[in-house]
Coordinates of C-alpha atoms in Angstrom, one line a residue:
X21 CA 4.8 57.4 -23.8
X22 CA 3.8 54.2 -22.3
X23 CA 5.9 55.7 -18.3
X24 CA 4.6 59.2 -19.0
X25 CA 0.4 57.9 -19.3
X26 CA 1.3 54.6 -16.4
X27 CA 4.0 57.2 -14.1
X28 CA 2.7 60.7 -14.6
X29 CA 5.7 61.7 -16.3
X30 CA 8.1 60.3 -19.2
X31 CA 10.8 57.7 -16.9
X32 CA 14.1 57.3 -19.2
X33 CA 16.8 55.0 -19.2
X34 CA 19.3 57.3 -20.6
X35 CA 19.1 59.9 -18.6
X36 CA 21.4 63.0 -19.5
X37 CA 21.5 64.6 -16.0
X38 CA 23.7 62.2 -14.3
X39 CA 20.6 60.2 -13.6
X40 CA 19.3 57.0 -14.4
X41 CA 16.2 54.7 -14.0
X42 CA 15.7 51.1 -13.6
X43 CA 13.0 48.2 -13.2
X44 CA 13.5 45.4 -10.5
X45 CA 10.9 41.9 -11.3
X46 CA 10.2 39.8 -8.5
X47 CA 8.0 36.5 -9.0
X48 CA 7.5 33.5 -6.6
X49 CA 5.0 31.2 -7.3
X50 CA 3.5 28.5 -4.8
X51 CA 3.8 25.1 -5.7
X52 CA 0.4 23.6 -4.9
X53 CA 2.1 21.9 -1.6
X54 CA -1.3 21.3 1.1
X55 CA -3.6 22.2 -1.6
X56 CA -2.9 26.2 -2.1
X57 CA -1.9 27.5 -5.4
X58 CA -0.7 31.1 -5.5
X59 CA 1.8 33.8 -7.0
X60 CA 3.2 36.7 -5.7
X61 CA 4.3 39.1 -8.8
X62 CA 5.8 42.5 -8.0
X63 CA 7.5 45.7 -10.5
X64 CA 9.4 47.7 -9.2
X65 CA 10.5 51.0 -11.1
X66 CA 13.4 53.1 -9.8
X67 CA 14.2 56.9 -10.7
X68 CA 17.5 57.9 -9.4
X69 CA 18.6 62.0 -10.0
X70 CA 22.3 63.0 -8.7
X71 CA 22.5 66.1 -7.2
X72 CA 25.4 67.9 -5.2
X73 CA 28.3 66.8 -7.6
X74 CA 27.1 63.3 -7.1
X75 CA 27.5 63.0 -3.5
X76 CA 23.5 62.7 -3.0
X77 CA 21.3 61.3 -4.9
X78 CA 17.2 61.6 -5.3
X79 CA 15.1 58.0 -5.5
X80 CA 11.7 57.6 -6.7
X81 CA 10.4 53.9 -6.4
X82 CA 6.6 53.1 -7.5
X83 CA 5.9 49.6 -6.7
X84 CA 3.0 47.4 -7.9
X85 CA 2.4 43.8 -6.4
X86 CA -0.3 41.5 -7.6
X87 CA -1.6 38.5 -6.0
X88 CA -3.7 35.6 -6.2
X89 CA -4.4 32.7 -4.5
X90 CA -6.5 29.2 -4.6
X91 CA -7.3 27.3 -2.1
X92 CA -8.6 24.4 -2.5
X93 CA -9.2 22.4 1.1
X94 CA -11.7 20.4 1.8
X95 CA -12.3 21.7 5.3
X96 CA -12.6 25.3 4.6
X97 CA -14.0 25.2 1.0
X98 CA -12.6 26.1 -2.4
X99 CA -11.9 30.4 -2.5
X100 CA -9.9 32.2 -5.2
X101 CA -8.4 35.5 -3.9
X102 CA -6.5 37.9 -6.1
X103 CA -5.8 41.5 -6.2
X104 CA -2.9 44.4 -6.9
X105 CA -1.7 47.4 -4.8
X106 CA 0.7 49.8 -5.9
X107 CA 2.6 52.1 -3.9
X108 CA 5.3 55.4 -4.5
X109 CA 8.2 56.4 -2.1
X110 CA 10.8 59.2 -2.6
X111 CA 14.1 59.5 -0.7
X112 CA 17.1 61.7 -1.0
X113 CA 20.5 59.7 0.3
X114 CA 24.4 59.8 0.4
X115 CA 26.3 58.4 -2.4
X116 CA 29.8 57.5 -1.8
X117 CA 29.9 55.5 -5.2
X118 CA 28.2 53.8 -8.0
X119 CA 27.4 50.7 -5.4
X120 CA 25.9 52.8 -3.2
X121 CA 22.6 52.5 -5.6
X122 CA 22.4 49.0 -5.2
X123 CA 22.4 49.6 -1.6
X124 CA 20.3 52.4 -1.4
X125 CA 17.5 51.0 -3.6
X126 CA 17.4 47.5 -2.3
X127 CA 16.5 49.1 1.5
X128 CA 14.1 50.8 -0.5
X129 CA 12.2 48.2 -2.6
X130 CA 12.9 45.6 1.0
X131 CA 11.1 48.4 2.7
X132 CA 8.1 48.6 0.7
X133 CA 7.7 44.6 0.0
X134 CA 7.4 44.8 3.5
X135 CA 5.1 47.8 3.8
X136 CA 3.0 46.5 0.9
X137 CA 2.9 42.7 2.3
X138 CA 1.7 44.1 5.7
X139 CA -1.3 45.9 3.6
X140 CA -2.2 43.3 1.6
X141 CA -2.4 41.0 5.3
X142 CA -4.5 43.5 6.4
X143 CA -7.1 45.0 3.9
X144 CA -7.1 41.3 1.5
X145 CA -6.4 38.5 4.1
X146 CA -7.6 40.2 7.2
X147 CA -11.1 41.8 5.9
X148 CA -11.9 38.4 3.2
X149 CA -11.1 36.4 6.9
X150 CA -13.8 38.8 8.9
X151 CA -16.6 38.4 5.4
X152 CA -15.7 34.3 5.2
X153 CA -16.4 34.0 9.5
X154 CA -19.5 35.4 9.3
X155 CA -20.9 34.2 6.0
X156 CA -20.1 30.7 6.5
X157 CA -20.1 28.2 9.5
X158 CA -17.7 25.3 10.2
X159 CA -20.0 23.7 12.8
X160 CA -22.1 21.3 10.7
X161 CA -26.1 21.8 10.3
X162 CA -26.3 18.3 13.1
X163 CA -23.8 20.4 15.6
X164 CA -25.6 23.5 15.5
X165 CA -28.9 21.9 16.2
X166 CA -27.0 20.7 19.0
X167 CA -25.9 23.4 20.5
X168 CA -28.9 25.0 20.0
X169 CA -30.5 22.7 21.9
X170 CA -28.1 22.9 24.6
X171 CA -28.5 26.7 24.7
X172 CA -32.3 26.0 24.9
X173 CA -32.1 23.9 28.0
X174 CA -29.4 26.1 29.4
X175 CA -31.7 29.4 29.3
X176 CA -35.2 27.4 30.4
X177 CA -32.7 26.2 33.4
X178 CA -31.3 29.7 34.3
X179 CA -34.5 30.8 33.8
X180 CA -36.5 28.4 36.2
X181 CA -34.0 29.4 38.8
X182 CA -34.4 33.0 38.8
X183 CA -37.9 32.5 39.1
X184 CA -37.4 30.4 42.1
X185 CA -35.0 33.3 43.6
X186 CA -37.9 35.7 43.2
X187 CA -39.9 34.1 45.1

């Protein structure tokens, strides 16, 4: 019941149609080295249908990855970032023999680590990188006064000597 509400439909492992289905864990965990903390935890579940008297065979992979990470630096401040994204791809390949699966499933679940990694570098790390730059400074409140006061003498300077051309 539990694959049927989570998958849309009911996901066996017994299949009676020369099928079968199968669930591939994958956790790595940061250790803490230069002060980030993080885990990377993904589920993959496989759906494989034979067809053609075996020689092809029909995949279905849905693939959830969650994610957190702390950061803890001095420099750049403490942030906690965490999140999930899940993902479905189908594929109909040749099947020469049982070991053929293995092959076929691992290029599939490789293919969307990597499709799912390059998301998550894009919508989590990319856009909370674009928020952080513009919310926060790195320039200290003394450094900024300095350059603003550089910037003031810069445009009084610029603008003394365009009034000089003018005339």
């Amino acid at each position: 019941e539990y694959g049927k509400q989570w998958y849309q439909r009911r996901v066996r492992g017994d299949q009676d149609n020369g099928g079968f289905a199968g669930a591939i864990l994958i956790k790595k965990t940061g250790d803490g080295s230069k002060k980030f903390k993080g885990a990377w935890d993904s589920i993959h579940v496989v759906e494989v249908q034979e067809k053609g008297a075996g020689r092809n065979a029909h995949y279905k992979l849905i693939s959830t990855v969650m994610l957190w990470l702390h950061n803890s630096r001095v420099e750049s401040g403490t942030m906690d970032l965490g999140g999930s994204l899940s993902r479905q791809a189908e594929k109909d390949a040749p099947v020469t023999d049982m070991s053929s699966h293995i092959v076929n499933i691992g290029q599939m679940v490789e293919k969307m680590e990597n499709s799912i990694r390059s998301t998550l570098d894009t919508i989590y790390f990319g856009r909370t990188r674009d928020i952080m730059n513009e919310t926060r400074s790195l320039v200290d409140l003394k450094g900024k006064e300095k350059m603003d006061k550089v910037n003031r003498q810069l445009a009084t300077a610029l603008a003394e000597k365009n009034k000089k051309s003018a005339q």
